[in-house]
Amino acid sequence: MATAAAAKKKTNKKNSSREGKFRHALDTCSKNGDLAGALALYETAVAEDLRLSAYHFNSLLHILSSSIETLGDEASTRSVVDAGSRIFDAMVAAGIAPNEATVTSMARIAARRPDGGGDLAFDLVRTMGEKYGATPRLRTYGPALFAFCRGLEAEKAYGVENHMVSTGVVPEEQEIAALLEVSAKVGREEKVYEYLHRLRSNVRHVTATTAEILERWFRSKPAAEVGSSNWDSGRVKDAILKNGGGWHGLGWLGKGTWEVNRANVNADGRCTSCRQQLACVDIDQSETKKFAESVASLAMEREAMSNFKKFQDWLDDHDNYDAIVDGANVALYQQNFADGGFSLSQLEAVVGELSKRFENKWPLVILHSRRVQALMENPHNRQLLVTWKSKGALYTTPSGSNDDWYWLYAAVRLGCWLVTNDEMRDHIFELLGRSFFPKWKERHQVRYNFAKGNLTLVMPPPYSTIIQECETGSWHVPLDDKCDDEKLRTWICITRHESHQASCKADLTGHSVQTITESEDLPTIPAKCANNSNSNSAGRVIGKRKERPSTF
C-alpha cells in the first residue's frame, strides 16, 4: 500500500514539473488535433529554454503532418512547412537522431510545400540512412511518390519507385495505382502496361478507387491507339503457358476502342459479359523449379541426405502421377475419438476415387515406415498395401524421416495435385519463406471430407480471382467486394470490339478464333499440365479426359 502511494506521489511530482506539464499539454493537442495549440506550446518551450526530448519533437512533427493535409490555402500550408522545418532542424541540433517515424512525419510536411515539396521529401528519404542510420519503410516513401504523381512529374515518381526497390521496399496497391495513373496522364502507355502487371502480381482484388483509374485509362483515346493488330498467337500462348496461366506480358494486343463493362464470373470461370474462360493461375515454370529445389535443399538439411536423395532418384523414374496423397493426414482425419485410430479405409476411399477419376491411373501415397509396419500386422491391410506397392502407388518414407518433406517435394516436383487438409503452416513450411507458396497451394491442394462416411474431394477452383490478361489482349480485373460468394463478385471486363466478336464467335462454334475459349468438352487441366503439358491455353488442355468439376 505504501509502495502504491509512493508511486502516485512520484507521478504527481513528475506531472507538476515544467516538462510534465508540457508533455501533458502536448498529448492533449495531439489527441484533439490542435495544430495552433501545439505550435504555441513549442514557441513557449523555446522561449523558456525548455529541454525537449525525442518524444516531444516526434509528437510535434506528428501533429503538424496530420494537420497539414486539411489546410486549404497556400499561405497556411507554407507556414506549417516552415514550422516543421524549424522543429526538425532544432531536433537535429539538439543531438537527437531522427528515426524512421520522424523522417516520415517530416516527409509528409515537406511534400506539401507548394514548390519543390516532392524533391524535399525524397531528399529526406534518400539521405536518412547515411545521416541518421534510419531505414525507410513504405510509408516513408509515400509523401514524395504521391507529390510527384500529383504534379505529373512521372520520371521523378519512377525514381522514387526505383529507390524503393533498391532498399527492398515493395509498393502496394495505392502506390502502384498512383504510378499507373500518372503514366496514363502523361501518355506513357508502356508504363501503364507495366504497372497494370505490377497490380496483377501484387494485388488480388482492386479497390473502387483503383478500378476507376483503370476504367478511365481504358476508355481514353490514347488507350484505343496503343497495341498491335498482328501478333504471333503461338508466341503469346507459349508465354502464357510458361508464366503459369492468366497473363503473357508481351505488351498491348489489338487495336481500337476498348469495351469496359462491369460483370460477374460464373462458377465455371466464364465471364458473363464477354463469355471468355478465365484461367486458374499457377506459379510460373522458373518459380516452380526454384520451389522444388528449395524444398529439396531444406529436406536434405534436416533429413538423412542419402534417404531423401534416394527418393529424388526414385521419383525421377516414377514421375507419371496426377496426384500425391498425404497418407497420414487422410487416415487420421476425424479419428480423435475413443475407438479412433489410423483409418486405412479412408485412405483406400481416396485412392479409389482418384484412380477412377484418372481412368484407373494410380495416385502416389506417401506413408511413413512406422505406419506401414503397424498396418502390415493385419492380413487385409497387408494385402492392400502390397497391391499399392506393386502398382507403384505407395512410397514408404524411412525411419526417422518427416514424410511432409516427401509429399510436398513430390507434388511440387511433378506439378500435380496434392491431397491433404494440412494447412501447411508448420515450421517446415515457414522455412520456405516463399511469397508464391499461397498461390501454389491454391492451384494444387485438393481438400477432402467424409460426411457420414461419404468422401468428397474439393478440387482447386476452376479459375483464379486475380487480374488476368487474355491471349486476345483483353483483361479481367476483380474488385475487392468483400463478398462470400465468388459468383457475386464484380469484375471489370475489358475487351476490344474485335476480340469480343471473336470470343462470341468461338462460343457459338466451339472453336477458338484467336481466343482462349475452347469447346466445352475440353478439360480443365490438372495442375501439372499448367507447366508441362502440350496446352492450348494456360487454363485448359487438349486431351482425352472429360471436364473436371470443382468437386466430386
Coordinates of C-alpha atoms in Angstrom, one line a residue:
M1 CA 0.0 0.0 0.0
A2 CA 2.8 2.3 0.9
T3 CA 4.6 1.5 -2.3
A4 CA 1.5 2.4 -4.4
A5 CA 1.2 5.7 -2.5
A6 CA 4.8 6.5 -3.1
A7 CA 4.5 5.8 -6.8
K8 CA 1.4 8.0 -7.0
K9 CA 3.3 10.8 -5.2
K10 CA 6.2 10.4 -7.6
T11 CA 3.9 10.6 -10.6
N12 CA 2.1 13.7 -9.3
K13 CA 5.5 15.4 -8.7
K14 CA 6.6 14.5 -12.3
N15 CA 3.4 15.9 -13.8
S16 CA 3.8 19.1 -11.8
S17 CA 7.2 19.8 -13.3
R18 CA 7.6 22.0 -16.4
E19 CA 8.5 19.0 -18.5
G20 CA 5.5 17.1 -17.2
K21 CA 3.1 19.9 -17.8
F22 CA 4.5 20.4 -21.3
R23 CA 4.1 16.8 -22.2
H24 CA 0.5 16.6 -20.9
A25 CA -0.4 19.7 -22.8
L26 CA 1.2 18.3 -26.0
D27 CA -0.6 15.0 -25.6
T28 CA -3.9 16.9 -25.3
C29 CA -3.1 18.8 -28.5
S30 CA -2.3 15.5 -30.3
K31 CA -5.5 13.9 -29.1
N32 CA -7.6 16.9 -30.3
G33 CA -5.6 17.6 -33.5
D34 CA -4.9 21.1 -32.2
L35 CA -2.3 22.5 -34.6
A36 CA -2.3 26.1 -33.3
G37 CA -2.1 24.9 -29.7
A38 CA 0.9 22.6 -30.5
L39 CA 2.8 25.4 -32.3
A40 CA 2.1 27.8 -29.4
L41 CA 3.4 25.3 -26.9
Y42 CA 6.6 24.9 -29.0
E43 CA 7.2 28.6 -29.1
T44 CA 6.7 28.9 -25.4
A45 CA 9.1 26.0 -24.8
V46 CA 11.8 27.7 -26.9
A47 CA 11.3 31.0 -25.2
E48 CA 11.6 29.3 -21.7
D49 CA 14.6 27.3 -22.9
L50 CA 12.8 24.0 -22.0
R51 CA 14.8 21.0 -22.9
L52 CA 12.8 18.8 -25.3
S53 CA 13.1 15.1 -25.7
A54 CA 12.8 12.9 -28.8
Y55 CA 9.2 12.2 -27.7
H56 CA 8.4 15.9 -27.7
F57 CA 9.9 16.5 -31.2
N58 CA 8.2 13.5 -32.7
S59 CA 4.8 14.4 -31.2
L60 CA 5.1 18.0 -32.6
L61 CA 6.0 16.7 -36.1
H62 CA 3.2 14.1 -36.0
I63 CA 0.6 16.8 -35.1
L64 CA 1.9 19.0 -38.0
S65 CA 2.0 16.2 -40.5
S66 CA -1.5 15.1 -39.6
S67 CA -2.9 18.6 -39.9
I68 CA -1.2 19.9 -43.0
E69 CA -3.4 17.9 -45.4
T70 CA -6.5 19.6 -44.2
L71 CA -5.2 23.2 -44.7
G72 CA -7.0 24.9 -47.6
D73 CA -4.7 27.8 -48.5
E74 CA -1.2 28.0 -49.7
A75 CA -0.1 30.6 -47.1
S76 CA -1.1 28.4 -44.2
T77 CA 0.5 25.3 -45.8
R78 CA 3.8 27.1 -46.3
S79 CA 3.7 28.4 -42.7
V80 CA 3.3 24.9 -41.4
V81 CA 6.0 23.6 -43.7
D82 CA 8.4 26.3 -42.4
A83 CA 7.4 25.5 -38.8
G84 CA 8.1 21.8 -39.4
S85 CA 11.5 22.5 -40.8
R86 CA 12.4 24.6 -37.8
I87 CA 11.3 21.9 -35.4
F88 CA 13.1 19.2 -37.3
D89 CA 16.3 21.3 -37.5
A90 CA 16.1 22.0 -33.8
M91 CA 15.8 18.3 -33.1
V92 CA 19.0 17.5 -35.1
A93 CA 20.8 20.5 -33.5
A94 CA 19.9 19.1 -30.0
G95 CA 21.8 15.9 -30.9
I96 CA 18.7 13.8 -31.1
A97 CA 18.8 11.4 -34.1
P98 CA 15.6 11.3 -36.1
N99 CA 14.2 7.8 -36.5
E100 CA 12.0 6.4 -39.3
A101 CA 8.8 7.9 -37.8
T102 CA 10.5 11.3 -37.5
V103 CA 11.5 11.3 -41.2
T104 CA 8.1 10.0 -42.3
S105 CA 6.4 12.9 -40.5
M106 CA 8.8 15.4 -41.9
A107 CA 8.5 14.0 -45.4
R108 CA 4.7 14.4 -45.2
I109 CA 5.2 18.0 -44.1
A110 CA 7.8 18.8 -46.8
A111 CA 5.8 17.1 -49.6
R112 CA 3.0 19.7 -49.1
R113 CA 5.3 22.6 -49.9
P114 CA 3.7 24.3 -53.0
D115 CA 7.0 24.3 -54.9
G116 CA 9.6 21.5 -54.8
G117 CA 7.8 19.6 -52.0
G118 CA 8.3 16.2 -53.6
D119 CA 12.1 16.9 -54.0
L120 CA 12.4 17.9 -50.3
A121 CA 10.5 14.8 -49.2
F122 CA 12.5 12.5 -51.4
D123 CA 15.8 14.0 -50.3
L124 CA 14.9 13.3 -46.7
V125 CA 14.3 9.6 -47.5
R126 CA 17.4 9.2 -49.7
T127 CA 19.7 10.5 -47.0
M128 CA 18.1 9.2 -43.9
G129 CA 20.3 6.1 -43.8
E130 CA 23.6 7.9 -44.2
K131 CA 22.7 10.9 -41.9
Y132 CA 20.7 9.2 -39.2
G133 CA 21.1 5.5 -39.6
A134 CA 17.3 5.1 -40.1
T135 CA 15.8 2.6 -42.5
P136 CA 12.9 3.7 -44.8
R137 CA 9.6 1.9 -44.9
L138 CA 6.8 2.0 -47.4
R139 CA 5.1 4.9 -45.6
T140 CA 8.3 6.9 -45.7
Y141 CA 8.4 6.9 -49.5
G142 CA 4.7 7.7 -49.9
P143 CA 4.8 11.5 -49.4
A144 CA 7.4 12.0 -52.2
L145 CA 5.9 9.5 -54.5
F146 CA 2.3 10.9 -54.3
A147 CA 3.6 14.5 -54.5
F148 CA 5.4 13.7 -57.8
C149 CA 2.3 11.8 -59.1
R150 CA 0.0 14.8 -58.2
G151 CA 2.4 17.1 -60.0
L152 CA 2.5 14.8 -63.1
E153 CA 6.3 14.5 -62.6
A154 CA 6.3 10.9 -63.8
E155 CA 10.1 10.5 -64.2
K156 CA 10.7 11.6 -60.6
A157 CA 7.9 9.3 -59.4
Y158 CA 9.6 6.4 -61.2
G159 CA 12.9 7.4 -59.5
V160 CA 11.2 7.1 -56.1
E161 CA 9.9 3.6 -57.0
N162 CA 13.4 2.6 -58.2
H163 CA 14.8 3.7 -54.9
M164 CA 12.1 1.7 -53.0
V165 CA 13.1 -1.4 -54.9
S166 CA 16.8 -0.9 -54.2
T167 CA 16.0 -0.9 -50.4
G168 CA 13.8 -3.9 -50.6
V169 CA 10.5 -2.0 -50.0
V170 CA 7.6 -3.3 -52.1
P171 CA 4.9 -0.9 -53.3
E172 CA 1.3 -1.8 -52.6
E173 CA -1.9 -1.1 -54.4
Q174 CA -2.1 2.6 -53.5
E175 CA 1.4 3.3 -54.7
I176 CA 1.1 1.2 -57.9
A177 CA -2.3 2.8 -58.7
A178 CA -0.8 6.3 -58.4
L179 CA 2.1 5.3 -60.7
L180 CA -0.3 3.8 -63.2
E181 CA -2.5 6.9 -63.2
V182 CA 0.4 9.4 -63.7
S183 CA 1.7 7.2 -66.5
A184 CA -1.7 7.3 -68.2
K185 CA -2.0 11.1 -67.8
V186 CA 1.5 11.8 -69.3
G187 CA 1.0 9.3 -72.2
R188 CA 3.4 6.6 -71.1
E189 CA 1.3 3.7 -72.2
E190 CA 4.2 1.2 -71.8
K191 CA 4.4 2.2 -68.1
V192 CA 0.7 1.8 -67.8
Y193 CA 1.1 -1.8 -69.1
E194 CA 4.0 -2.3 -66.7
Y195 CA 2.1 -1.1 -63.6
L196 CA -1.1 -3.0 -64.6
H197 CA 1.1 -6.1 -64.4
R198 CA 2.5 -4.9 -61.1
L199 CA -1.0 -4.8 -59.8
R200 CA -1.7 -8.2 -61.2
S201 CA 1.3 -9.7 -59.3
N202 CA 0.9 -7.8 -56.1
V203 CA -2.8 -7.3 -55.6
R204 CA -5.5 -10.0 -55.8
H205 CA -8.5 -7.6 -55.9
V206 CA -8.5 -3.9 -56.5
T207 CA -10.3 -1.2 -54.6
A208 CA -13.0 1.1 -56.1
T209 CA -10.5 3.9 -56.4
T210 CA -8.1 1.8 -58.4
A211 CA -11.0 0.4 -60.5
E212 CA -11.9 4.0 -61.5
I213 CA -8.3 4.8 -62.6
L214 CA -8.3 1.7 -64.8
E215 CA -11.6 2.4 -66.3
R216 CA -10.6 6.0 -67.2
W217 CA -7.5 4.7 -68.9
F218 CA -9.2 2.1 -71.0
R219 CA -11.9 4.5 -72.1
S220 CA -9.4 7.1 -73.1
K221 CA -8.3 7.9 -76.7
P222 CA -4.6 7.0 -76.0
A223 CA -5.6 3.6 -74.8
A224 CA -7.5 2.9 -78.0
E225 CA -4.5 3.8 -80.1
V226 CA -1.9 1.5 -78.4
G227 CA -1.3 -2.1 -79.4
S228 CA -0.6 -4.2 -82.4
S229 CA -3.1 -5.5 -84.9
N230 CA -0.9 -8.5 -85.7
W231 CA 0.9 -10.8 -83.3
D232 CA 2.3 -14.3 -83.1
S233 CA -0.5 -16.2 -81.3
G234 CA 1.8 -19.1 -80.8
R235 CA 4.3 -17.0 -79.0
V236 CA 1.6 -15.5 -76.9
K237 CA 0.3 -18.9 -75.9
D238 CA 3.8 -20.1 -75.1
A239 CA 4.3 -17.1 -72.9
I240 CA 1.0 -17.8 -71.0
L241 CA 2.0 -21.4 -70.5
K242 CA 5.5 -20.5 -69.3
N243 CA 4.0 -17.9 -66.9
G244 CA 1.6 -20.4 -65.3
G245 CA -1.5 -19.0 -66.9
G246 CA -3.5 -15.8 -66.8
W247 CA -1.0 -13.5 -68.5
H248 CA 1.6 -13.2 -71.2
G249 CA 3.3 -9.9 -70.5
L250 CA 4.2 -9.3 -74.2
G251 CA 2.6 -5.9 -74.5
W252 CA -0.8 -4.4 -75.6
L253 CA -2.5 -6.6 -78.2
G254 CA -5.1 -5.4 -80.6
K255 CA -6.2 -2.0 -81.8
G256 CA -9.3 0.2 -81.4
T257 CA -11.7 1.2 -78.7
W258 CA -12.0 -0.8 -75.6
E259 CA -15.3 -2.0 -74.2
V260 CA -15.3 -1.6 -70.4
N261 CA -18.1 -3.3 -68.6
R262 CA -18.9 -4.5 -65.0
A263 CA -19.6 -8.2 -65.0
N264 CA -19.6 -11.4 -62.9
V265 CA -17.8 -14.7 -63.4
N266 CA -19.9 -17.9 -63.1
A267 CA -19.0 -20.9 -61.1
D268 CA -17.1 -22.5 -64.0
G269 CA -14.9 -19.4 -64.5
R270 CA -16.7 -17.8 -67.5
C271 CA -17.1 -14.1 -67.8
T272 CA -20.9 -13.2 -68.0
S273 CA -20.0 -10.2 -70.3
C274 CA -17.6 -11.4 -72.9
R275 CA -18.0 -15.2 -72.3
Q276 CA -14.3 -15.8 -72.1
Q277 CA -13.0 -18.5 -69.8
L278 CA -10.7 -17.3 -67.0
A279 CA -7.6 -19.3 -66.1
C280 CA -6.6 -21.0 -62.9
V281 CA -3.3 -19.3 -62.4
D282 CA -0.2 -21.3 -61.3
I283 CA 3.3 -20.1 -60.4
D284 CA 5.5 -19.9 -63.5
Q285 CA 8.0 -22.6 -64.6
S286 CA 11.0 -20.8 -63.2
E287 CA 9.3 -20.3 -59.8
T288 CA 8.2 -24.0 -59.8
K289 CA 11.8 -25.1 -60.4
K290 CA 13.2 -22.9 -57.7
F291 CA 10.4 -24.0 -55.3
A292 CA 11.3 -27.7 -55.9
E293 CA 15.0 -27.0 -55.4
S294 CA 14.3 -25.1 -52.2
V295 CA 12.1 -27.9 -50.7
A296 CA 14.8 -30.5 -51.6
S297 CA 17.6 -28.4 -50.1
L298 CA 15.8 -27.8 -46.9
A299 CA 14.8 -31.5 -46.7
M300 CA 18.3 -32.7 -47.1
E301 CA 19.5 -30.4 -44.4
R302 CA 17.0 -31.9 -41.9
E303 CA 16.7 -35.5 -43.2
A304 CA 19.3 -38.1 -43.8
M305 CA 20.7 -36.8 -47.1
S306 CA 21.0 -40.3 -48.5
N307 CA 17.4 -41.1 -47.8
F308 CA 16.0 -38.1 -49.5
K309 CA 18.4 -38.4 -52.4
K310 CA 17.2 -41.9 -52.9
F311 CA 13.6 -40.6 -53.0
Q312 CA 14.6 -38.0 -55.6
D313 CA 16.2 -40.7 -57.8
W314 CA 13.1 -42.9 -57.3
L315 CA 10.8 -40.0 -58.4
D316 CA 12.9 -39.4 -61.5
D317 CA 12.0 -42.9 -62.6
H318 CA 8.3 -42.7 -61.4
D319 CA 7.1 -39.3 -62.5
N320 CA 3.8 -40.0 -64.1
Y321 CA 1.4 -39.1 -61.3
D322 CA -1.5 -36.7 -61.4
A323 CA -2.0 -36.7 -57.6
I324 CA 0.1 -37.2 -54.4
V325 CA -1.7 -38.2 -51.2
D326 CA -0.6 -37.2 -47.7
G327 CA -1.4 -40.7 -46.4
A328 CA -1.2 -39.9 -42.6
N329 CA -3.4 -36.8 -43.0
V330 CA -6.1 -38.7 -44.7
A331 CA -6.0 -41.8 -42.5
L332 CA -6.1 -39.7 -39.2
Y333 CA -8.9 -37.4 -40.3
Q334 CA -11.6 -37.2 -37.6
Q335 CA -10.1 -40.1 -35.7
N336 CA -9.8 -38.2 -32.3
F337 CA -12.5 -40.3 -30.6
A338 CA -12.3 -43.3 -28.2
D339 CA -12.1 -46.1 -30.8
G340 CA -10.4 -43.9 -33.4
G341 CA -7.0 -44.8 -34.9
F342 CA -5.3 -44.9 -38.3
S343 CA -8.2 -45.4 -40.7
L344 CA -6.8 -47.2 -43.8
S345 CA -10.4 -47.4 -45.1
Q346 CA -10.5 -43.6 -45.5
L347 CA -7.2 -43.7 -47.3
E348 CA -8.5 -46.6 -49.5
A349 CA -11.5 -44.5 -50.4
V350 CA -9.4 -41.5 -51.5
V351 CA -7.0 -43.8 -53.6
G352 CA -10.0 -45.5 -55.2
E353 CA -11.7 -42.2 -56.1
L354 CA -8.6 -40.7 -57.6
S355 CA -7.9 -43.9 -59.5
K356 CA -11.4 -43.7 -61.0
R357 CA -11.0 -40.1 -61.7
F358 CA -7.8 -40.6 -63.6
E359 CA -9.2 -43.5 -65.7
N360 CA -7.6 -46.2 -63.5
K361 CA -4.3 -44.3 -63.1
W362 CA -3.0 -44.6 -59.6
P363 CA -2.0 -41.7 -57.4
L364 CA 1.1 -41.9 -55.2
V365 CA 0.5 -42.3 -51.4
I366 CA 3.3 -41.2 -49.1
L367 CA 3.4 -43.1 -45.8
H368 CA 6.0 -43.4 -43.0
S369 CA 7.6 -46.8 -42.5
R370 CA 6.4 -46.8 -38.9
R371 CA 2.8 -46.6 -40.1
V372 CA 3.3 -49.3 -42.7
Q373 CA 4.9 -51.7 -40.3
A374 CA 2.0 -51.4 -37.9
L375 CA -0.6 -51.9 -40.7
M376 CA 1.2 -55.0 -42.1
E377 CA 0.3 -56.9 -39.0
N378 CA -3.3 -57.1 -40.3
P379 CA -3.7 -59.5 -43.2
H380 CA -6.3 -57.4 -45.0
N381 CA -4.2 -54.3 -44.6
R382 CA -1.1 -56.2 -45.8
Q383 CA -2.8 -57.3 -49.0
L384 CA -4.0 -53.8 -49.8
L385 CA -0.5 -52.3 -49.2
V386 CA 1.2 -54.9 -51.2
T387 CA -1.2 -54.2 -54.1
W388 CA -0.5 -50.5 -53.9
K389 CA 3.2 -51.1 -53.8
S390 CA 3.1 -53.4 -56.8
K391 CA 1.1 -50.7 -58.7
G392 CA 3.7 -48.0 -57.8
A393 CA 1.0 -46.2 -55.7
L394 CA 2.9 -46.3 -52.4
Y395 CA 6.2 -44.9 -51.2
T396 CA 7.3 -45.6 -47.7
T397 CA 9.5 -43.0 -46.0
P398 CA 12.3 -44.3 -43.9
S399 CA 12.6 -44.4 -40.1
G400 CA 13.5 -41.0 -38.6
S401 CA 12.2 -39.0 -41.6
N402 CA 9.4 -36.4 -41.8
D403 CA 7.1 -37.5 -44.5
D404 CA 5.9 -33.9 -45.0
W405 CA 9.1 -33.2 -47.0
Y406 CA 8.4 -36.1 -49.2
W407 CA 4.8 -35.4 -50.2
L408 CA 5.5 -31.7 -50.6
Y409 CA 8.5 -32.2 -52.8
A410 CA 6.8 -34.8 -55.0
A411 CA 3.8 -32.5 -55.6
V412 CA 6.0 -29.6 -56.4
R413 CA 8.5 -31.5 -58.5
L414 CA 5.8 -33.2 -60.6
G415 CA 3.5 -30.2 -60.6
C416 CA 0.4 -32.3 -59.7
W417 CA -2.4 -32.2 -57.2
L418 CA -1.7 -32.7 -53.5
V419 CA -4.5 -34.4 -51.5
T420 CA -4.2 -33.1 -47.9
N421 CA -6.1 -31.0 -45.4
D422 CA -2.8 -29.8 -43.9
E423 CA -2.8 -26.0 -43.8
M424 CA 0.9 -26.2 -44.3
R425 CA 1.6 -23.6 -41.6
D426 CA 4.1 -25.6 -39.5
H427 CA 7.7 -24.7 -39.1
I428 CA 8.9 -26.7 -42.1
F429 CA 6.6 -24.7 -44.4
E430 CA 7.6 -21.4 -42.7
L431 CA 11.2 -22.3 -43.6
L432 CA 10.3 -22.0 -47.3
G433 CA 9.5 -18.3 -46.9
R434 CA 8.2 -18.0 -50.5
S435 CA 5.7 -15.4 -51.4
F436 CA 4.3 -17.6 -54.1
F437 CA 3.6 -20.5 -51.7
P438 CA -0.1 -19.5 -51.1
K439 CA -0.6 -19.2 -54.9
W440 CA 0.9 -22.7 -55.4
K441 CA -1.4 -24.2 -52.7
E442 CA -4.5 -22.6 -54.2
R443 CA -3.7 -24.2 -57.5
H444 CA -2.5 -27.6 -56.3
Q445 CA -4.1 -28.5 -53.0
V446 CA -7.1 -30.9 -53.0
R447 CA -9.0 -30.9 -49.8
Y448 CA -11.4 -33.7 -48.7
N449 CA -14.0 -34.5 -46.1
F450 CA -16.0 -37.6 -45.0
A451 CA -19.6 -36.6 -44.3
K452 CA -21.4 -39.6 -42.8
G453 CA -18.6 -41.8 -44.3
N454 CA -19.1 -40.4 -47.8
L455 CA -16.0 -39.0 -49.4
T456 CA -15.9 -35.6 -51.1
L457 CA -12.8 -34.2 -52.8
V458 CA -12.8 -30.4 -53.0
M459 CA -10.7 -29.6 -56.1
P460 CA -8.8 -26.4 -56.7
P461 CA -11.0 -23.6 -58.0
P462 CA -11.6 -23.7 -61.8
Y463 CA -10.3 -20.1 -62.1
S464 CA -8.2 -17.6 -60.0
T465 CA -9.7 -14.5 -58.6
I466 CA -6.8 -12.2 -59.7
I467 CA -6.2 -9.8 -62.5
Q468 CA -5.9 -11.7 -65.8
E469 CA -4.6 -10.9 -69.2
C470 CA -6.0 -13.0 -72.0
E471 CA -4.2 -14.1 -75.2
T472 CA -6.6 -11.9 -77.2
G473 CA -5.3 -8.8 -75.3
S474 CA -8.4 -8.5 -73.1
W475 CA -8.3 -8.0 -69.3
H476 CA -10.4 -9.1 -66.4
V477 CA -10.0 -7.3 -63.0
P478 CA -11.7 -8.4 -59.8
L479 CA -13.0 -5.8 -57.4
D480 CA -12.5 -6.0 -53.6
D481 CA -16.2 -6.6 -52.9
K482 CA -15.7 -8.4 -49.6
C483 CA -18.2 -11.0 -50.9
D484 CA -18.6 -14.5 -49.5
D485 CA -19.9 -15.9 -52.8
E486 CA -17.5 -15.5 -55.7
K487 CA -20.3 -15.6 -58.2
L488 CA -21.4 -12.2 -56.8
R489 CA -18.0 -10.6 -57.1
T490 CA -17.9 -7.7 -59.5
W491 CA -15.2 -7.8 -62.2
I492 CA -14.2 -5.2 -64.8
C493 CA -14.3 -6.9 -68.2
I494 CA -12.1 -5.0 -70.7
T495 CA -12.1 -6.1 -74.3
R496 CA -11.6 -4.6 -77.7
H497 CA -14.5 -4.8 -80.1
E498 CA -12.8 -7.3 -82.5
S499 CA -11.7 -9.5 -79.6
H500 CA -15.2 -9.5 -78.2
Q501 CA -16.7 -10.6 -81.5
A502 CA -14.1 -13.3 -81.9
S503 CA -14.9 -14.6 -78.4
C504 CA -18.6 -14.6 -79.1
K505 CA -18.0 -16.5 -82.4
A506 CA -15.8 -19.1 -80.6
D507 CA -18.5 -19.5 -78.0
L508 CA -21.1 -20.3 -80.7
T509 CA -19.0 -22.5 -82.9
G510 CA -17.0 -24.3 -80.1
H511 CA -13.7 -23.4 -81.9
S512 CA -11.1 -20.9 -80.9
V513 CA -10.6 -17.8 -83.1
Q514 CA -7.6 -16.1 -81.5
T515 CA -9.2 -16.6 -78.1
I516 CA -8.7 -18.8 -75.1
T517 CA -12.3 -20.1 -75.3
E518 CA -12.4 -23.7 -76.5
S519 CA -15.0 -26.3 -76.9
E520 CA -17.0 -27.3 -73.8
D521 CA -15.7 -30.9 -73.7
L522 CA -12.1 -29.8 -73.2
P523 CA -10.9 -30.5 -69.7
T524 CA -9.6 -28.1 -67.1
I525 CA -6.0 -29.1 -66.9
P526 CA -4.7 -30.8 -63.8
A527 CA -2.1 -28.6 -62.0
K528 CA 0.9 -30.4 -63.5
C529 CA -0.3 -29.6 -67.0
A530 CA -0.1 -25.8 -66.4
N531 CA 3.7 -26.0 -66.7
N532 CA 4.3 -29.3 -68.5
S533 CA 1.5 -30.1 -71.0
N534 CA 1.0 -29.5 -74.7
S535 CA -1.6 -26.9 -73.7
N536 CA -3.8 -24.8 -75.9
S537 CA -4.1 -22.2 -73.1
A538 CA -2.9 -21.5 -69.6
G539 CA -6.1 -22.8 -68.0
R540 CA -7.3 -25.5 -70.4
V541 CA -5.6 -28.5 -72.0
I542 CA -6.4 -30.5 -75.1
G543 CA -6.6 -34.2 -74.2
K544 CA -8.9 -37.2 -73.7
R545 CA -10.1 -36.6 -70.1
K546 CA -13.5 -35.1 -69.6
E547 CA -14.3 -31.8 -67.9
R548 CA -13.2 -31.9 -64.3
P549 CA -15.7 -30.2 -61.9
S550 CA -14.6 -28.4 -58.8
T551 CA -15.8 -31.1 -56.5
F552 CA -16.8 -34.8 -56.8

